[in-house]
Coordinates of C-alpha atoms in Angstrom, one line a residue:
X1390 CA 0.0 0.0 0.0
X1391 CA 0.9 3.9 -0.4
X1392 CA 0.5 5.3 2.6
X1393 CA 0.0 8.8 3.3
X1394 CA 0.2 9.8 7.1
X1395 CA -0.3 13.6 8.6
X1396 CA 1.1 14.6 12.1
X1397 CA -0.2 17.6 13.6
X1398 CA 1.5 20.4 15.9
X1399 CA 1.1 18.3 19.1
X1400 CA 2.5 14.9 17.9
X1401 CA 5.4 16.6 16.8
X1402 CA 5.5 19.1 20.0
X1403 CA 9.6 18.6 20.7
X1404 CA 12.4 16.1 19.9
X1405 CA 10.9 13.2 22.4
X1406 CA 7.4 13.3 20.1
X1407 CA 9.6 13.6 16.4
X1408 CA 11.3 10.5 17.5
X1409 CA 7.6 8.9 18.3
X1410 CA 6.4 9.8 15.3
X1411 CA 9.7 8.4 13.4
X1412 CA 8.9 4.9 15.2
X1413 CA 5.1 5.1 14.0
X1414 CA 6.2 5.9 10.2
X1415 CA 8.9 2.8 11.0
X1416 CA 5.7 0.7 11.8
X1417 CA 4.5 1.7 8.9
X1418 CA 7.2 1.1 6.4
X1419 CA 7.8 -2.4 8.2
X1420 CA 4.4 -3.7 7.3
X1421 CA 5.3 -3.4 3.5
X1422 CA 4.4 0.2 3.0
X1423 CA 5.6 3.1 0.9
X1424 CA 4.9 6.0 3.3
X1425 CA 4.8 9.8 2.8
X1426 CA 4.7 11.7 6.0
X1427 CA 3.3 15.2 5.9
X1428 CA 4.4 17.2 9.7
X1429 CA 3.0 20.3 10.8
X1430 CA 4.7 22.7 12.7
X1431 CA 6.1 22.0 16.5
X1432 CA 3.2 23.0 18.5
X1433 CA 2.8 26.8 19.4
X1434 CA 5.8 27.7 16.6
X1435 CA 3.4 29.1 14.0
X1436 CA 1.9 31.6 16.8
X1437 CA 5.6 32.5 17.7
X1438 CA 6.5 33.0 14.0
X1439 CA 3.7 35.2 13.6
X1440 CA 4.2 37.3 16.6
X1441 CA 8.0 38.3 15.5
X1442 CA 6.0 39.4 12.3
X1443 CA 3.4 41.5 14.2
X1444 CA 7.1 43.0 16.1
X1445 CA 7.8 45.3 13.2
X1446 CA 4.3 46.2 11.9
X1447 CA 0.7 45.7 12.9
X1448 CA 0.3 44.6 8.9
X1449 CA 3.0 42.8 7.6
X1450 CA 3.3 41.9 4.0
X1451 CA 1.4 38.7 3.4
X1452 CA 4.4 38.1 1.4
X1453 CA 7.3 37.7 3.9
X1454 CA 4.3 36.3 6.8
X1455 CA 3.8 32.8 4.2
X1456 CA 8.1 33.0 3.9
X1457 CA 8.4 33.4 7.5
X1458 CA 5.4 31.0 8.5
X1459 CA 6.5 28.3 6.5
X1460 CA 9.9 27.6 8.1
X1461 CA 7.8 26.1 11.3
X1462 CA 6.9 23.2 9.2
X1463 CA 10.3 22.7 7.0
X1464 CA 12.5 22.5 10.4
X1465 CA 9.7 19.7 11.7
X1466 CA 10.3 18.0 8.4
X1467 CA 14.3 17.9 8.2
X1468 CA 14.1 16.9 12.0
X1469 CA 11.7 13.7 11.3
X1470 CA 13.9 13.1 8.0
X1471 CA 17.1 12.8 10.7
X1472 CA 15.6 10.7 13.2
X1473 CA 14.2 8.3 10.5
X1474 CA 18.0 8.0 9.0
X1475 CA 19.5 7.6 12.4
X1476 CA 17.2 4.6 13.0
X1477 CA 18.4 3.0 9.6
X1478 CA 15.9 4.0 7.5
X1479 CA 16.4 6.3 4.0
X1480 CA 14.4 9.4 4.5
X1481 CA 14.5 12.9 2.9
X1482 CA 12.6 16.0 3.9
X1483 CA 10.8 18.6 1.1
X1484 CA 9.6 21.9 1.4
X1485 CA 6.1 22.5 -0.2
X1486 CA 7.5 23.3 -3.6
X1487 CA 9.9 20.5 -3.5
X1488 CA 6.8 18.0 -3.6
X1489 CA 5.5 19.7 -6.4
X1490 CA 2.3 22.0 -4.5
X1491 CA 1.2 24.6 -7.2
X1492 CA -1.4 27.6 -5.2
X1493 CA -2.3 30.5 -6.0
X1494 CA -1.2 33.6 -4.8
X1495 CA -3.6 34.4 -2.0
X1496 CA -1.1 34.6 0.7
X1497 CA -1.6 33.4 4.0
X1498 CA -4.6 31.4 2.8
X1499 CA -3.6 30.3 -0.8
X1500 CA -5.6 27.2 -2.6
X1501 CA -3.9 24.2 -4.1
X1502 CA -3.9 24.2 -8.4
X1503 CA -2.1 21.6 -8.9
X1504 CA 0.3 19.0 -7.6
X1505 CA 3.4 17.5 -10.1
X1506 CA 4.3 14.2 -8.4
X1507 CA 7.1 13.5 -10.7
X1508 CA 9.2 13.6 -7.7
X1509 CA 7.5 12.2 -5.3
X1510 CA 7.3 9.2 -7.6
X1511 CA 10.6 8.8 -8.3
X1512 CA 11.7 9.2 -4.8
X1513 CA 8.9 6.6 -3.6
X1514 CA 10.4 4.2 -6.3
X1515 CA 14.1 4.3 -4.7
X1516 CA 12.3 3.6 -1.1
X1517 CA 12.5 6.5 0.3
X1518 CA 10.2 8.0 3.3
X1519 CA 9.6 11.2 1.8
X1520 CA 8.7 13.8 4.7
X1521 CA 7.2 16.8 3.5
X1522 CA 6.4 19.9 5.0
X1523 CA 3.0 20.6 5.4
X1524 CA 0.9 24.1 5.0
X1525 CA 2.4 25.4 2.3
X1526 CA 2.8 25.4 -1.6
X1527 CA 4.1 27.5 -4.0
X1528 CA 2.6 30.1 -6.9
X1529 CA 4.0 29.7 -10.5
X1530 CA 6.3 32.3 -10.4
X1531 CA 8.2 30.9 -7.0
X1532 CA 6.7 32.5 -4.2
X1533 CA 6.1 30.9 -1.0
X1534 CA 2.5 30.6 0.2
X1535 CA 0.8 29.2 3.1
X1536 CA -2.8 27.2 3.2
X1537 CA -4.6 28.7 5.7
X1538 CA -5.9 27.1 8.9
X1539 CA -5.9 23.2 9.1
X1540 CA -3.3 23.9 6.1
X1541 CA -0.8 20.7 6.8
X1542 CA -4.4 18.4 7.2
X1543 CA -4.7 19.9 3.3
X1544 CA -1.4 19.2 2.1
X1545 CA -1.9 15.4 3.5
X1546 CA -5.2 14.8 1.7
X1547 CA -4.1 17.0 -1.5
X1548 CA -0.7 14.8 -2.0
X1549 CA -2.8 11.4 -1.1
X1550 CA -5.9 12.2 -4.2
X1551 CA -2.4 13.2 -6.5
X1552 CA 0.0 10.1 -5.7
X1553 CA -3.4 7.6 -5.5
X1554 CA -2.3 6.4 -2.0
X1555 CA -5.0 3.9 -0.6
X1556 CA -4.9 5.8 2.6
X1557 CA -4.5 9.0 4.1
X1558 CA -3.9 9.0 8.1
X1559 CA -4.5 11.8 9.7
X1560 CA -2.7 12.2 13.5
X1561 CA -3.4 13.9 16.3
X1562 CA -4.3 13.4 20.0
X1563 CA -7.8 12.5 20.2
X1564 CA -9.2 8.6 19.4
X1565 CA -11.2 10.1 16.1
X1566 CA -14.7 11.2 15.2
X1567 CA -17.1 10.7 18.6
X1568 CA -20.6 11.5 18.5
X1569 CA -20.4 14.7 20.4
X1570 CA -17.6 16.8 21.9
X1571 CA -16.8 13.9 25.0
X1572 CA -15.4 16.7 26.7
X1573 CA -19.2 18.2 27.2
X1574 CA -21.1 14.4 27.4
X1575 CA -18.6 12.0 28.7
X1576 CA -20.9 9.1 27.5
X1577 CA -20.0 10.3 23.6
X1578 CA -18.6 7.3 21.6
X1579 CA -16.3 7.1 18.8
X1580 CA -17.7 6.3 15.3
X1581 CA -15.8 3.7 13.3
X1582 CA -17.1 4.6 10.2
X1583 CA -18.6 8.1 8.8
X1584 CA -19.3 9.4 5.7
X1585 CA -18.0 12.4 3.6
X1586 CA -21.1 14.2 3.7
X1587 CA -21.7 14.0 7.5
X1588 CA -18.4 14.5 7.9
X1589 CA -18.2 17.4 6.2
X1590 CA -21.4 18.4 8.0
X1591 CA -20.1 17.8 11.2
X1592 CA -16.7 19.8 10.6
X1593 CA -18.8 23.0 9.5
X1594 CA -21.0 22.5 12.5
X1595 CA -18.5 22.8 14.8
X1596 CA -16.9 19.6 15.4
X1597 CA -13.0 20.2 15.3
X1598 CA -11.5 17.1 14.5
X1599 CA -11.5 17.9 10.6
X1600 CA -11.5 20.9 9.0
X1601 CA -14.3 20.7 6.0
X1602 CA -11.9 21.9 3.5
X1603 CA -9.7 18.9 3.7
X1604 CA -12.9 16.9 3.9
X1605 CA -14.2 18.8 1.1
X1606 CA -11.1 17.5 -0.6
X1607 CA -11.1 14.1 0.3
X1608 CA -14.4 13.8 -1.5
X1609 CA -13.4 15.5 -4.8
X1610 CA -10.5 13.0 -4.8
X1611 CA -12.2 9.9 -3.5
X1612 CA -9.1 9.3 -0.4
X1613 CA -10.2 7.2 2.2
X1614 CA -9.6 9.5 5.3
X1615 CA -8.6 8.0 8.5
X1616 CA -8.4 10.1 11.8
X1617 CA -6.3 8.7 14.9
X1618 CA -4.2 9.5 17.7
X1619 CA -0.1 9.4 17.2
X1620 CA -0.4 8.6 21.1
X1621 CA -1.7 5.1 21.0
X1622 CA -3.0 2.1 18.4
X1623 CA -6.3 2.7 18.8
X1624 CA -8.2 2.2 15.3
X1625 CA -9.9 5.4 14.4
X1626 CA -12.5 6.7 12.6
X1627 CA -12.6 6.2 8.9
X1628 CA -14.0 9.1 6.5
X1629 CA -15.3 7.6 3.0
X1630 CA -17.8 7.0 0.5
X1631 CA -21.6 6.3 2.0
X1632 CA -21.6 3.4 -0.1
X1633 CA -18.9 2.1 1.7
X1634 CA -20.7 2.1 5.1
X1635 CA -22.9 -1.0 5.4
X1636 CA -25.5 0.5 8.5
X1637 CA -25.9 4.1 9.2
X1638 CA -27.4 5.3 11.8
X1639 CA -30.5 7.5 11.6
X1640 CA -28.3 10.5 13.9
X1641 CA -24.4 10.0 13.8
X1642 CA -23.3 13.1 15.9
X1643 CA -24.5 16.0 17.0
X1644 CA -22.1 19.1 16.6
X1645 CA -22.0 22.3 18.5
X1646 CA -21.1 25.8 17.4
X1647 CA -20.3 28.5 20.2
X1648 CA -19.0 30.9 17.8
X1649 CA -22.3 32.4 16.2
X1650 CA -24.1 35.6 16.1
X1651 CA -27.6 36.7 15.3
X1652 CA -28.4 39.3 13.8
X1653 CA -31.9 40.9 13.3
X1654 CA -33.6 43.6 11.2
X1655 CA -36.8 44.8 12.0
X1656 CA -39.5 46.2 9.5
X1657 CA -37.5 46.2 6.1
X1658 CA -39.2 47.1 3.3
X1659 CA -40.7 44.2 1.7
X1660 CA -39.9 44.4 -2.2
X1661 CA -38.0 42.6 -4.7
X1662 CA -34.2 43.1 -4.2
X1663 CA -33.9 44.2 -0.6
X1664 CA -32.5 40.8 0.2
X1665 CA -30.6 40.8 -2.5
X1666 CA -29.0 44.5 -1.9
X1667 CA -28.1 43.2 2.2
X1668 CA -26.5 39.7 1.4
X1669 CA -24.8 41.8 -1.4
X1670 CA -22.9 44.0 0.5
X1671 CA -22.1 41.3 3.2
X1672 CA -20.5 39.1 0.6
X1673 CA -18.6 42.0 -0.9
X1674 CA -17.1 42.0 2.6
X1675 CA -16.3 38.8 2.8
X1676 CA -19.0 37.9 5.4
X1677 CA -20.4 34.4 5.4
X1678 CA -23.9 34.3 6.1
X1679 CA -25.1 31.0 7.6
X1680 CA -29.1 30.6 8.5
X1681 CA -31.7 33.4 7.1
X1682 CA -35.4 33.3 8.1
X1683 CA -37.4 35.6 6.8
X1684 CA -40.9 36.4 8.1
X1685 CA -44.2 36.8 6.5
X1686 CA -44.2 40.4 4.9
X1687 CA -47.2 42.6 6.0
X1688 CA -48.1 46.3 5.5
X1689 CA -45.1 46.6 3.7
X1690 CA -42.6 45.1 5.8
X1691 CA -40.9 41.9 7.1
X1692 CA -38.8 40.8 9.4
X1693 CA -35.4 39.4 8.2
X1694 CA -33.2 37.1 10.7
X1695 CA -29.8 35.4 10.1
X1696 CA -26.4 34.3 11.2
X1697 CA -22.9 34.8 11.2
X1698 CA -19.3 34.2 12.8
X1699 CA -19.4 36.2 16.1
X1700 CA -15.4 37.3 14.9
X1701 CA -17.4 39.0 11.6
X1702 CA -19.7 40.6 14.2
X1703 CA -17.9 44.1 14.2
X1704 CA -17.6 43.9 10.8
X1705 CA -21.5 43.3 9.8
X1706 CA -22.3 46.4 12.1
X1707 CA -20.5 48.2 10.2
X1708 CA -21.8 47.1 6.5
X1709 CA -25.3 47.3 7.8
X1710 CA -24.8 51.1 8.8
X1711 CA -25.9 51.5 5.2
X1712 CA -29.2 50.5 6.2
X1713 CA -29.8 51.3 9.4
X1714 CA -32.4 54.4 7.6
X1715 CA -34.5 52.4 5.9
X1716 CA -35.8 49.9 8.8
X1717 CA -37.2 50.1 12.3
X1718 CA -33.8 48.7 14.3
X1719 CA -30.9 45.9 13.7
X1720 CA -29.8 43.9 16.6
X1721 CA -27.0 42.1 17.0
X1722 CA -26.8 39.0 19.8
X1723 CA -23.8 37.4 20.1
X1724 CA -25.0 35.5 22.7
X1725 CA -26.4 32.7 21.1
X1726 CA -25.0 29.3 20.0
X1727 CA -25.9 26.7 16.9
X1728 CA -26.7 22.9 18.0
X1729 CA -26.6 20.4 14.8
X1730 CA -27.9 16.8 14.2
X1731 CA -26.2 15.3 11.5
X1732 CA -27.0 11.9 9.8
X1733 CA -27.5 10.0 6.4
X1734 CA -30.2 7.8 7.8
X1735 CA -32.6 10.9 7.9
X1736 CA -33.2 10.7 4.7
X1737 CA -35.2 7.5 5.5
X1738 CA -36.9 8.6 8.3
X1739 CA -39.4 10.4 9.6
X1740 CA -39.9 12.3 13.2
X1741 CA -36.1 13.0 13.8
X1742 CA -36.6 16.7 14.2
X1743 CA -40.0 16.7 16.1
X1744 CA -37.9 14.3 18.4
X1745 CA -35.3 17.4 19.0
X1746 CA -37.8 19.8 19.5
X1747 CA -39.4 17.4 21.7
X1748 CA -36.2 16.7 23.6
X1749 CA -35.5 20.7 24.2
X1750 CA -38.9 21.2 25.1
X1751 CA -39.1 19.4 27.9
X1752 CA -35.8 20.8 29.1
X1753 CA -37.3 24.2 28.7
X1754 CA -34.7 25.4 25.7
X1755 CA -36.1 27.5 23.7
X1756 CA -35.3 27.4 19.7
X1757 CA -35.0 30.5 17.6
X1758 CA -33.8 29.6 14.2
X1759 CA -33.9 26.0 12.8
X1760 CA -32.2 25.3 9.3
X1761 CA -32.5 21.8 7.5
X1762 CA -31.0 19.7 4.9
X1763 CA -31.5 16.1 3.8
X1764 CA -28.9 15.3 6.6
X1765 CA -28.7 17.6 8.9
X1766 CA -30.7 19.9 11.3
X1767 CA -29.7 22.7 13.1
X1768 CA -31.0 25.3 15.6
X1769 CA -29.8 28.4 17.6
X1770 CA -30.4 28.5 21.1
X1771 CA -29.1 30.4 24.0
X1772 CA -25.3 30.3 24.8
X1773 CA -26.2 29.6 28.3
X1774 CA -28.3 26.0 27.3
X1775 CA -25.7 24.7 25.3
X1776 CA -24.5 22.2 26.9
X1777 CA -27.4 20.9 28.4
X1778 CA -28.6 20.6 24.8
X1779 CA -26.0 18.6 23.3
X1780 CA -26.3 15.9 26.4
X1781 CA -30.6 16.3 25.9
X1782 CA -30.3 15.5 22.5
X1783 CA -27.4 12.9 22.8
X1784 CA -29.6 10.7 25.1
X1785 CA -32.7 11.5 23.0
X1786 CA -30.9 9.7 19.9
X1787 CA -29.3 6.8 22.1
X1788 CA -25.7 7.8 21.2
X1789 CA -24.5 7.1 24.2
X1790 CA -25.8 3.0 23.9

């Protein structure tokens, strides 16, 4: 098998946990395997990167940030490639560009174009362990660029779809996927199995295992995704096709999102294009609107509700100035949170979501927004009854049996 495997920040936190990691990619190559390891940076070295950058300006070039950011995860990937060769093995470290990684030139949160494996190849074909730096690429005319949050994760999944490994392993320090956050219901179990789709679900709902743009491209590509801990053998969970899962459940987690505003606009003027016109100038600034109810227009007016990252919160006050004339009032209420269910087997069944509802009720939480899809539903509530909800709506769904 071609085996790619993914360490993040933690597993690779100081010498003791590279030379860990070099015995797991041992394992690995033992069993028969040609391995390519993408490493993140040691833990806390991006921040501490980034802070010498905000030393001599508040604004740094994006530029020299992606030159100076990247180094955290070349000097994790020439430290792996050592230990490897000290314990007999032949191993060789790459940068992003040396594995081939085409982006564009968005800095500090480029996108992967394209990926020439020519090298990678050839290297794999001499038996080599090829480490490569994670989080980073390069444009086409040689600049350095970095991926953005859960960047290395991307790297990992963007090398396994080009190279057709039949696995990507992604490493870090919990067991997998569980049903909810364990940390908030300790009776939360781990799935074996999930799909892409609830997957990808779950990651946008909150759940930060994954990050949904590696899921995102695990799909497009067709990699199996695997998600374990470097710190023991457990088995995992496995990310892949829904065909490939022989019995879903009719709820498989239920994610929780603490990071959510509402924001609502009293008595707009009900016509065609005022929706348009407000989502308009949120996208132009870059403002990613989640749930929108809209209520019932009368005399003229309607009542327009929706949702957004609490971090864009400042930022939507100040697009909706604009329009602070023409309606009654805009309030903003950061003190909310978004609950999700997330399954395939909805699709086949009835009463899941009069079963949440029912659930909260009786714990006297009080819904004010509720969004569906064909797998998923979601609701705001108050901050306060967060947690209470995730561990109502865990039991109501028997994830914990």
């Amino acid at each position: 098998m071609l085996i790619v495997q993914k360490y993040g920040g933690t597993s690779v936190g100081d010498c003791e946990r590279i030379q860990n990691v070099a015995q797991r990619v041992i394992e690995a190559k033992k069993a028969g395997n040609s391995v390519v390891v993408v490493v993140s940076a040691m833990s806390g070295e991006t921040d501490k990167l980034l802070g010498y950058t905000k030393f001599f300006s508040r604004l740094p070039n994006t530029r020299e940030v992606d030159m100076v950011l990247s180094a955290g995860e070349r000097v994790t990937s020439a430290l792996l490639a050592i230990a490897l060769e000290e314990l007999g093995y032949k191993a060789i470290s790459l940068s992003g560009r040396g594995a081939g990684m085409v982006t564009d030139s968005s800095h500090t949160k480029a996108r992967i174009e394209s990926i020439d494996t020519t090298r990678l190849n050839d290297l794999l074909a001499k038996d080599y362990i090829v480490v490569v730096a994670g989080f980073q690429g390069v444009t086409q005319d040689g600049n350095v660029t970095t991926l953005g949050r859960g960047g290395s994760d991307l790297s990992a999944v963007a090398l396994a779809g080009a190279l057709q490994a039949d696995l990507c392993e992604i490493y870090t320090d919990v067991d997998g996927v569980y049903t909810t956050d364990p940390r908030i219901e300790p009776k939360a179990k781990k799935i074996d199995k999930v799909s892409y789709d609830e997957m990808l679900e779950l990651a946008s709902m909150g759940a930060k295992v994954l990050l949904n743009r590696s899921v995102e491209m695990a799909k497009k590509l067709n990699v199996n995704l695997v998600t374990r801990n470097s710190f023991n053998h457990n088995e995992g969970t496995l990310i892949t096709k829904e065909e490939e899962i022989m019995e879903h459940p009719i709820v498989s987690g239920i994610a929780l999102d603490k990071n959510q505003a509402r924001v609502s606009i009293c008595n707009v003027e009900d016509r065609p294009g005022i929706a348009a016109e407000i989502f308009s100038a949120l996208s132009e600034a870059n403002i990613n609107v989640d749930m929108i109810v809209q209520t019932i227009g009368r005399d003229g007016k309607t009542d327009l509700d929706f949702t957004i990252p609490e971090v864009e919160l400042e930022n939507t006050k100040r697009v909706l100035k604009a329009f602070e004339s023409n309606v009654e009032s805009i309030d903003y209420d950061s003190d909310i949170a978004k609950v999700s269910i997330v399954g395939v087997g909805m699709k086949s069944h009835s009463g899941v979501a009069a079963k949440a509802f029912q659930a909260l009720a009786e714990d006297n939480i009080n819904i004010m927004m509720i969004s569906t899809s064909e797998i998923k539903i979601s609701m705001i509530i108050g901050l306060k009854y967060s947690e209470l909800a995730i561990r109502t709506l865990h039991s109501a769904y028997l994830l914990d049996k």
